Short mmCIF file of C-alpha atoms in Angstrom, two decimals:
data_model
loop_
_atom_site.label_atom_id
_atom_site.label_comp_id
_atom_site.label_asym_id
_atom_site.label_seq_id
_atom_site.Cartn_x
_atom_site.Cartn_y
_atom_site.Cartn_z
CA UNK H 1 -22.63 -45.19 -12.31
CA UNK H 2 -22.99 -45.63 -16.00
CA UNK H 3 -21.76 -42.76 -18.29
CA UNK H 4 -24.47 -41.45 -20.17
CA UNK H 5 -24.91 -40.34 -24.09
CA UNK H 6 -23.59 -37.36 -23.90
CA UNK H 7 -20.25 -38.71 -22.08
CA UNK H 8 -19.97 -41.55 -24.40
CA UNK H 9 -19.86 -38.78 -27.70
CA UNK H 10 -17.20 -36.64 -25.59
CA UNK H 11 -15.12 -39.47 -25.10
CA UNK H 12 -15.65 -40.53 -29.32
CA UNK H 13 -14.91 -37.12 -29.99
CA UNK H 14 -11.72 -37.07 -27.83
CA UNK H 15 -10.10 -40.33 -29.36
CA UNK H 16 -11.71 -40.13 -33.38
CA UNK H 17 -8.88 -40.26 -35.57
CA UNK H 18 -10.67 -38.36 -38.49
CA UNK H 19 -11.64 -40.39 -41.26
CA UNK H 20 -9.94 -43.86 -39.65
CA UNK H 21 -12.08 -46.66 -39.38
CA UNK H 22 -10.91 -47.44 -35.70
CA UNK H 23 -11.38 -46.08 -32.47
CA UNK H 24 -9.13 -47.08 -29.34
CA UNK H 25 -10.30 -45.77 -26.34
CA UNK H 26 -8.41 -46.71 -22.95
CA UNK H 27 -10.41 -48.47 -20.08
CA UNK H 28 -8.65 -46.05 -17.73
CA UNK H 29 -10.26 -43.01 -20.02
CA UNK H 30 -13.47 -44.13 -18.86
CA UNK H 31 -13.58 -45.38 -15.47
CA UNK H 32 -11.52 -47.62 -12.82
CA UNK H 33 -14.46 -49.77 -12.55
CA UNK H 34 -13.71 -53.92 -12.38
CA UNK H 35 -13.43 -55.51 -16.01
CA UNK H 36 -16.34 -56.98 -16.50
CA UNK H 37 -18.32 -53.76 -16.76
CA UNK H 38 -16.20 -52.99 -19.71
CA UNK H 39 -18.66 -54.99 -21.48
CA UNK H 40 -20.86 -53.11 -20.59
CA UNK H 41 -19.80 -49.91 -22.36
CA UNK H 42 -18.83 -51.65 -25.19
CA UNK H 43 -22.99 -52.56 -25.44
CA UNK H 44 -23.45 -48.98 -24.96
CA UNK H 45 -21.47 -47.27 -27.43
CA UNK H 46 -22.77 -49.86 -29.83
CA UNK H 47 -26.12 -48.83 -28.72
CA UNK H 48 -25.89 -45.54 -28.37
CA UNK H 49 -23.61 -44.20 -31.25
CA UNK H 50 -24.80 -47.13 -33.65
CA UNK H 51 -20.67 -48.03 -34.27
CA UNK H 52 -19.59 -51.69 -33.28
CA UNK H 53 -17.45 -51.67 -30.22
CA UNK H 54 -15.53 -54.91 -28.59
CA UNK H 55 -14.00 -54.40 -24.63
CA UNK H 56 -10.53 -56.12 -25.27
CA UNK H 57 -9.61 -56.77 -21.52
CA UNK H 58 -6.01 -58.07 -23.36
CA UNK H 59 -5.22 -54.44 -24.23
CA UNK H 60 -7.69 -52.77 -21.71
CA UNK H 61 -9.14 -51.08 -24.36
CA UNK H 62 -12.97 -50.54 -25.99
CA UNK H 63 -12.03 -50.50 -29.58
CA UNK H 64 -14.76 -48.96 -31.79
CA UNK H 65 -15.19 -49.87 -35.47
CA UNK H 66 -17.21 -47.17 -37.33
CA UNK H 67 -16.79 -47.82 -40.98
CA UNK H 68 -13.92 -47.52 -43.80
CA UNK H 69 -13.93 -43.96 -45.25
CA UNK H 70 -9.95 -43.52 -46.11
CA UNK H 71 -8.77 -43.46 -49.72
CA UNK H 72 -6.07 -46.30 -49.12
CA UNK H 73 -6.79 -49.80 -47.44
CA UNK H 74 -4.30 -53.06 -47.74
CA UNK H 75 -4.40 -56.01 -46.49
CA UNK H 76 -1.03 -57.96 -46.34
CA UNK H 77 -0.47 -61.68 -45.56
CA UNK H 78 2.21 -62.27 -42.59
CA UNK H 79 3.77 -65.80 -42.51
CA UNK H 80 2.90 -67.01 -38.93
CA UNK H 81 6.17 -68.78 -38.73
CA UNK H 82 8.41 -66.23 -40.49
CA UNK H 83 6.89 -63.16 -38.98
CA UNK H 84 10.33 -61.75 -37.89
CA UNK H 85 11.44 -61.12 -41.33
CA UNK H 86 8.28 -58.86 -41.93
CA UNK H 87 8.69 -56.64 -39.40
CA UNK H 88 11.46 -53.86 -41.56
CA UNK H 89 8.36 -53.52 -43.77
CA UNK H 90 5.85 -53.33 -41.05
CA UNK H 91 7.70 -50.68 -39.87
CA UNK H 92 8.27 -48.52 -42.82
CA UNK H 93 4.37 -48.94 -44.03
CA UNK H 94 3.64 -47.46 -40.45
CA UNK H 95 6.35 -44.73 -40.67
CA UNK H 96 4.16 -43.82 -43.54
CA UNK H 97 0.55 -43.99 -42.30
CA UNK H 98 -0.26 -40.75 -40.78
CA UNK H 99 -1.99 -40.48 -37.46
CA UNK H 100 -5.36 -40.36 -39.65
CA UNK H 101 -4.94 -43.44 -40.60
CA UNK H 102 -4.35 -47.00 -38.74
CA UNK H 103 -1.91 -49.70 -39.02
CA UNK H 104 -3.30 -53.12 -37.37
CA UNK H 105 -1.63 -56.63 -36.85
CA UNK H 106 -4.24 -59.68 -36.72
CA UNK H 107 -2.81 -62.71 -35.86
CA UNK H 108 -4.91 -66.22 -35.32
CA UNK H 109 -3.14 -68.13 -32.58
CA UNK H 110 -5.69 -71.00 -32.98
CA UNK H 111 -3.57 -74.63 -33.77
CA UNK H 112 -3.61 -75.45 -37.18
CA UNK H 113 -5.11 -72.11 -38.29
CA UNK H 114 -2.19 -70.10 -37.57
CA UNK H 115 -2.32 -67.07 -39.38
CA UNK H 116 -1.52 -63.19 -39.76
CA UNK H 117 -2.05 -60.15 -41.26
CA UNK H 118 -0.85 -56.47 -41.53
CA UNK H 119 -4.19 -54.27 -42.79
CA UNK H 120 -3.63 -50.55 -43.10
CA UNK H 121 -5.85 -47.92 -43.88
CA UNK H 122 -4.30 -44.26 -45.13
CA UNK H 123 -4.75 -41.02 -47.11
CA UNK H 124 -4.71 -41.05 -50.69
CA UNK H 125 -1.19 -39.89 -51.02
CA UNK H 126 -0.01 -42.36 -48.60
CA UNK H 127 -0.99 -45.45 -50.66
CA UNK H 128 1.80 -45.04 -53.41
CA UNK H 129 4.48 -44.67 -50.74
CA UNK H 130 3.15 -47.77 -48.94
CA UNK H 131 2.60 -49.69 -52.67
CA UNK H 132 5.84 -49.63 -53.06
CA UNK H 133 7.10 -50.66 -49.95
CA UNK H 134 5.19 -53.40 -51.02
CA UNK H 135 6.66 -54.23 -53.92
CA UNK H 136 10.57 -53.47 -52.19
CA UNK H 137 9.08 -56.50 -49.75
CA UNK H 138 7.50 -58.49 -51.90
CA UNK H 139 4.63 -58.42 -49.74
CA UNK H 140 1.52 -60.62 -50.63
CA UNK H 141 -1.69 -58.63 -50.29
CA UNK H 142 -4.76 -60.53 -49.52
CA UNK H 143 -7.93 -58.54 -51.76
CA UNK H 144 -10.57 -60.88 -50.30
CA UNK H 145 -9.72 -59.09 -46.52
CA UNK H 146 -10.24 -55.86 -45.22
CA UNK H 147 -10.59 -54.14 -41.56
CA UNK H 148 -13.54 -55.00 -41.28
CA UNK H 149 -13.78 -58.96 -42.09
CA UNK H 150 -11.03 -59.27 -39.41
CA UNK H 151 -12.19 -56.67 -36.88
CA UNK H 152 -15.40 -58.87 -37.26
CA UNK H 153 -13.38 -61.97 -36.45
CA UNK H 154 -11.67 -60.27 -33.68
CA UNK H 155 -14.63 -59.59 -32.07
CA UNK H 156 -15.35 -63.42 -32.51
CA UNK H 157 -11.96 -63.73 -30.23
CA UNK H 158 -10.83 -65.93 -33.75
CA UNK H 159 -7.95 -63.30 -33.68
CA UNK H 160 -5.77 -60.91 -31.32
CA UNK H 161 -5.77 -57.38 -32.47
CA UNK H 162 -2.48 -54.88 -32.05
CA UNK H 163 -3.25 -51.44 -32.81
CA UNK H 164 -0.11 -50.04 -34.00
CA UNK H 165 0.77 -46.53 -33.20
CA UNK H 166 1.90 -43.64 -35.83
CA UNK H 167 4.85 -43.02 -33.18
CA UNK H 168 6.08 -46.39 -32.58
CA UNK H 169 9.57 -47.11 -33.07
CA UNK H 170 10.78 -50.88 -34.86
CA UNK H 171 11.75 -52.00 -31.49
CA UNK H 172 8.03 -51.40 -29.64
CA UNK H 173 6.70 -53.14 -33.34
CA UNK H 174 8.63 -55.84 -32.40
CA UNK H 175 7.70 -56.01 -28.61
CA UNK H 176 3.96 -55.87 -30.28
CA UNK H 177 5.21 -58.99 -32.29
CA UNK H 178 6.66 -60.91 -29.34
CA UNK H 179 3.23 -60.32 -27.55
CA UNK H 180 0.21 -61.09 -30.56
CA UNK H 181 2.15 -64.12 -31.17
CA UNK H 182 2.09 -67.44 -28.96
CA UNK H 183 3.44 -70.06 -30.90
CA UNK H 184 7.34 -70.48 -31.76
CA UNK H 185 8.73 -68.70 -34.99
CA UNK H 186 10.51 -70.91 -37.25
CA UNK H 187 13.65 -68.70 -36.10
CA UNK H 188 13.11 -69.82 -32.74
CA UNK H 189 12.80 -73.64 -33.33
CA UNK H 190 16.43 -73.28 -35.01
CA UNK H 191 17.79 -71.74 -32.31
CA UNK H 192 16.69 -74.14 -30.17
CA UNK H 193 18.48 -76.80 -32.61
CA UNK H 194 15.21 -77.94 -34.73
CA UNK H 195 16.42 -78.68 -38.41
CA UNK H 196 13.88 -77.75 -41.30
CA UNK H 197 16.14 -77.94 -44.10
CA UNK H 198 16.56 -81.91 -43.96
CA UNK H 199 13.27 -83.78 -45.64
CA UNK H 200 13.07 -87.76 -44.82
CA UNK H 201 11.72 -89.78 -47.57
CA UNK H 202 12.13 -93.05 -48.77
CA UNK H 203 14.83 -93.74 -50.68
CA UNK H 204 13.87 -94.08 -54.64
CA UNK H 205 15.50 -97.57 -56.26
CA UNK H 206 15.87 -97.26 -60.10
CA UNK H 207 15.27 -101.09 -61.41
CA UNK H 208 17.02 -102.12 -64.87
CA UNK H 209 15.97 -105.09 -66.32
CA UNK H 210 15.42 -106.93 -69.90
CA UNK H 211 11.58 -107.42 -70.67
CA UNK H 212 12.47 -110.85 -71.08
CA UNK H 213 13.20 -111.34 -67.74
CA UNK H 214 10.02 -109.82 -66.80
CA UNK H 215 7.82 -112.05 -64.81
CA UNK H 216 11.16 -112.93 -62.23
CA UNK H 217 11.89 -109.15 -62.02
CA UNK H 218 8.20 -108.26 -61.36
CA UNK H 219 8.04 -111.12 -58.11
CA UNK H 220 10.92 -109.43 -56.91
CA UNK H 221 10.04 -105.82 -57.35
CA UNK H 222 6.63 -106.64 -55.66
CA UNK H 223 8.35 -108.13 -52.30
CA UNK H 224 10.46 -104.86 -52.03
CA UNK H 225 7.54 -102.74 -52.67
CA UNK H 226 5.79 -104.46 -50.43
CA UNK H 227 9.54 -104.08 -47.59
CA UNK H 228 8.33 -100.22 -47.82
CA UNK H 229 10.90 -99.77 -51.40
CA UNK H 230 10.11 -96.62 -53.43
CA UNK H 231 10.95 -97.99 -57.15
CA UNK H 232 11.15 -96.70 -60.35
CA UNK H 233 10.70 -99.30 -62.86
CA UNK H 234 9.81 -99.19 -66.73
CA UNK H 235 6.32 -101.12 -66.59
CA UNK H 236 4.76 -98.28 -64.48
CA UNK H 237 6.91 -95.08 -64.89
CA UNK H 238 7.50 -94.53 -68.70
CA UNK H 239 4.54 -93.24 -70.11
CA UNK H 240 3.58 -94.55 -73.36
CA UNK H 241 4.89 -91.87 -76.20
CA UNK H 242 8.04 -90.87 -74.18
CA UNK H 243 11.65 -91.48 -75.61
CA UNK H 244 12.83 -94.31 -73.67
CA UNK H 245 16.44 -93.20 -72.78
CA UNK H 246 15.45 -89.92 -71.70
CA UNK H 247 13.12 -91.36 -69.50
CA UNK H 248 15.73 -93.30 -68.04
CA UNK H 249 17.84 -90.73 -67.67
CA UNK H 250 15.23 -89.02 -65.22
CA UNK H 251 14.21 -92.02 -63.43
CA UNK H 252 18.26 -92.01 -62.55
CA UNK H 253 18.13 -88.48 -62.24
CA UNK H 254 15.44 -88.60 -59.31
CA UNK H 255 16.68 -92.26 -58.03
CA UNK H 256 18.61 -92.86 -54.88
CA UNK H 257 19.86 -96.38 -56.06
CA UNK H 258 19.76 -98.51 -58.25
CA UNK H 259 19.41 -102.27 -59.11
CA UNK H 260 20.63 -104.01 -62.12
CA UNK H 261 19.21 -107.46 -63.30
CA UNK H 262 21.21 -109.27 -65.95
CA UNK H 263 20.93 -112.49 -67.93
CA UNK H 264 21.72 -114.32 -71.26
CA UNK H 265 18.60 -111.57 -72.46
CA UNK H 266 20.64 -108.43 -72.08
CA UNK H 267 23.40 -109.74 -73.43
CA UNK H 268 21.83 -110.59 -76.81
CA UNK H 269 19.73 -107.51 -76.57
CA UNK H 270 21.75 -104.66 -78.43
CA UNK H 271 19.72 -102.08 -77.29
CA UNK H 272 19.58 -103.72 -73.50
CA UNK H 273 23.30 -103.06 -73.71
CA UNK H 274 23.31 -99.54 -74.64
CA UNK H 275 20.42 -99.11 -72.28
CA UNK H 276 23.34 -100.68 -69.28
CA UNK H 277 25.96 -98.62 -70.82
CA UNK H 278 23.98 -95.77 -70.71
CA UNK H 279 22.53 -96.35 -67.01
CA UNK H 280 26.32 -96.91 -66.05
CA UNK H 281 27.40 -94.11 -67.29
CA UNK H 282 24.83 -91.99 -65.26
CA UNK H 283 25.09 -93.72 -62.21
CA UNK H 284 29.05 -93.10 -62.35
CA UNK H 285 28.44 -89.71 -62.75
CA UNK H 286 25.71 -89.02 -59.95
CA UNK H 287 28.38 -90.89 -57.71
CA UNK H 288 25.05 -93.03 -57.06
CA UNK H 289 24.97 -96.87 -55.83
CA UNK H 290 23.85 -99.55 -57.57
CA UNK H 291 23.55 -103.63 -56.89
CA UNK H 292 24.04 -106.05 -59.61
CA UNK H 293 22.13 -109.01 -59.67
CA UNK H 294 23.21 -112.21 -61.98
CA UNK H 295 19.94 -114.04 -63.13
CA UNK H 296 21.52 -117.02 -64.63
CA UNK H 297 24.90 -118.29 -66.00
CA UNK H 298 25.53 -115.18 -68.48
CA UNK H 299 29.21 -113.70 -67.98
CA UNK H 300 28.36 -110.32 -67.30
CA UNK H 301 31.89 -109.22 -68.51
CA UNK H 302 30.70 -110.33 -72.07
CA UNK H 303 28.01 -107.95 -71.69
CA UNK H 304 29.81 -105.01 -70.23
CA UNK H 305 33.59 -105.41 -69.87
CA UNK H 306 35.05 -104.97 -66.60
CA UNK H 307 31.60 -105.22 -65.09
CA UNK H 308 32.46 -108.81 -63.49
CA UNK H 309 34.93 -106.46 -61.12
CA UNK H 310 32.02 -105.24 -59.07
CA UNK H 311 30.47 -107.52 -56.39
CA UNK H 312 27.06 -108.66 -57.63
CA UNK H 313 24.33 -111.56 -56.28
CA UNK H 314 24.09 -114.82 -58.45
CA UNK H 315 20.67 -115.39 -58.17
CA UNK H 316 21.53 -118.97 -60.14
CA UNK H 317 22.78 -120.29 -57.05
CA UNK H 318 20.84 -118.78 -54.36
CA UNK H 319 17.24 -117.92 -53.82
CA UNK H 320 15.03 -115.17 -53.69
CA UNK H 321 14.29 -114.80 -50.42
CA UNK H 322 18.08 -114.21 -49.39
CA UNK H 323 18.47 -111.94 -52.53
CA UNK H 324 14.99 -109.38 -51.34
CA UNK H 325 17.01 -109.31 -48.15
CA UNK H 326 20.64 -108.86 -49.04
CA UNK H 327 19.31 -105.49 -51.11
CA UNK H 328 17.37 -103.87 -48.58
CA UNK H 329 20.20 -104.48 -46.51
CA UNK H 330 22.08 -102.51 -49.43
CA UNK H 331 19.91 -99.86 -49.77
CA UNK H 332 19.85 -99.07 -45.72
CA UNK H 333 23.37 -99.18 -45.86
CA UNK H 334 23.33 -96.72 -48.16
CA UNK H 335 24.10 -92.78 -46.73
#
């Protein structure tokens, strides 16, 4: 049998936390009926007392929302996938919160909408002490959210709910943890050997060339762009106003590689020169790799000395074909 009004207010009375906005009343307060009547009284109190109830049958509990009337509210942001590293301040907000008030963890298990948050309601002389556990934490509060926009969405099963007591120690917070959330931490993935501190990319190739040489360097540059090549050449990169060598200087900076075309035009080109002498010099000191390629008959010791000592491609007698493939073959080989 159904309880009636007057049992319904007994059993509000018995579990109203003052001027808290939430409610939790056990399923085993009320009756050991099967679950599915739960529902029921959920309808009823809702009916009844004019308060919006929801039967959790995770918790087996009828939790009643009846309105914000405390002086303090927060809402704090919880990184799904860090969630561990919130749960010192979790605990110290809710070492705070007096039994008047209420301490809640929402957390949206839903793929690619995973999500949390901490909201807390308290009295007035509460809310300093948790503000600046806040700002010992860091903590990001979220203004747009409050009890009840996510009671709302609990209730539209978009998130779990985990009432946290004024009593409970760090350890039961973080058994409450373990249980709201279903997907892997990013603490757990690295214990179980997943690496999120590498980042694969393609490998950026700095191209130096003389504007002479243009239309040759361009059919080149196209086939490796076209191999997959991340470049960083002059004719795209350097936007017009911006002193030259310092933009060269950054295209090194963020480069991987690099590739050197030289010809009969750098070497009468004194600022080409400086421009190789400066590129050199960087590349030497980023410890960075580079590929020299020869485009005619020039003796590239007459435009850099000593330069002749590193291995380069003579693109006078071979072909372009072999060239586009001997430096992607240089750049894989690169670590």
């Amino acid at each position: 049998m159904l309880l009636n009004t007057s049992q319904l207010k007994e059993l509000y009375n018995r579990y109203d936390k003052k001027n808290s906005s939430l409610i939790s009343i056990p399923f085993s307060a009320i009756s050991d009926e099967p679950l599915k009547f739960y529902k029921w009284y959920a309808a009823l109190f809702q009916i009844e007392l004019n308060v919006k109830a929801f039967a959790d049958v995770d918790s087996k509990q009828i939790i009643i929302y009846k309105g914000t009337k405390m002086k303090y509210y927060a809402t704090i942001l919880i990184p799904y996938e860090n969630r561990e590293a919130y749960i010192d301040a979790v605990n110290e907000i809710n070492q705070v919160v007096s039994s008047n008030g209420c301490t809640v963890l929402f957390v949206c298990n839903i793929p690619y909408n995973l999500v949390s948050y901490l909201s807390i309601e308290a009295e007035q002389n509460e809310g300093q002490l948790i503000e600046n556990i806040i700002k010992k934490y860091d903590l990001r509060k979220e203004p747009s959210l409050g009890l009840h926009e996510l009671f709302m969405e609990f209730c539209n099963r978009k998130f779990n709910m985990a009432n946290i007591p004024p009593s409970c120690s760090k350890e039961d917070i973080t058994q409450m943890f373990s249980d709201a959330y279903f997907f892997c931490s990013k603490s757990d993935l690295t214990k179980k050997g997943y690496n999120f501190n590498t980042h694969i990319r393609r490998k950026k190739v700095f191209i130096s060339y003389c504007h002479a040489n243009k239309e040759l360097v361009y059919e080149i540059t196209e086939a490796l762009e076209y191999s997959g090549i991340d470049l960083w050449i002059d004719k795209k990169d350097i936007s017009v106003g911006s002193h030259l060598l310092e933009s060269i200087l950054a295209g090194i900076e963020e480069s991987d590689f690099a590739i050197l075309f030289l010809s009969h035009a750098t070497l009468s080109s004194n600022y080409g020169q400086l421009e190789l002498k400066t590129i050199m010099s960087a590349l030497t000191n980023k410890k960075k790799g580079w590929y020299i390629v020869k485009i005619d008959d020039v003796d590239v010791n007459n435009i850099m000395p000593s330069l002749g000592d590193y291995k380069y491609y003579d693109l006078s007698n071979g072909n372009k074909t072999e060239l586009i493939k001997d430096i992607i073959n240089a750049i894989n080989a690169q670590n």
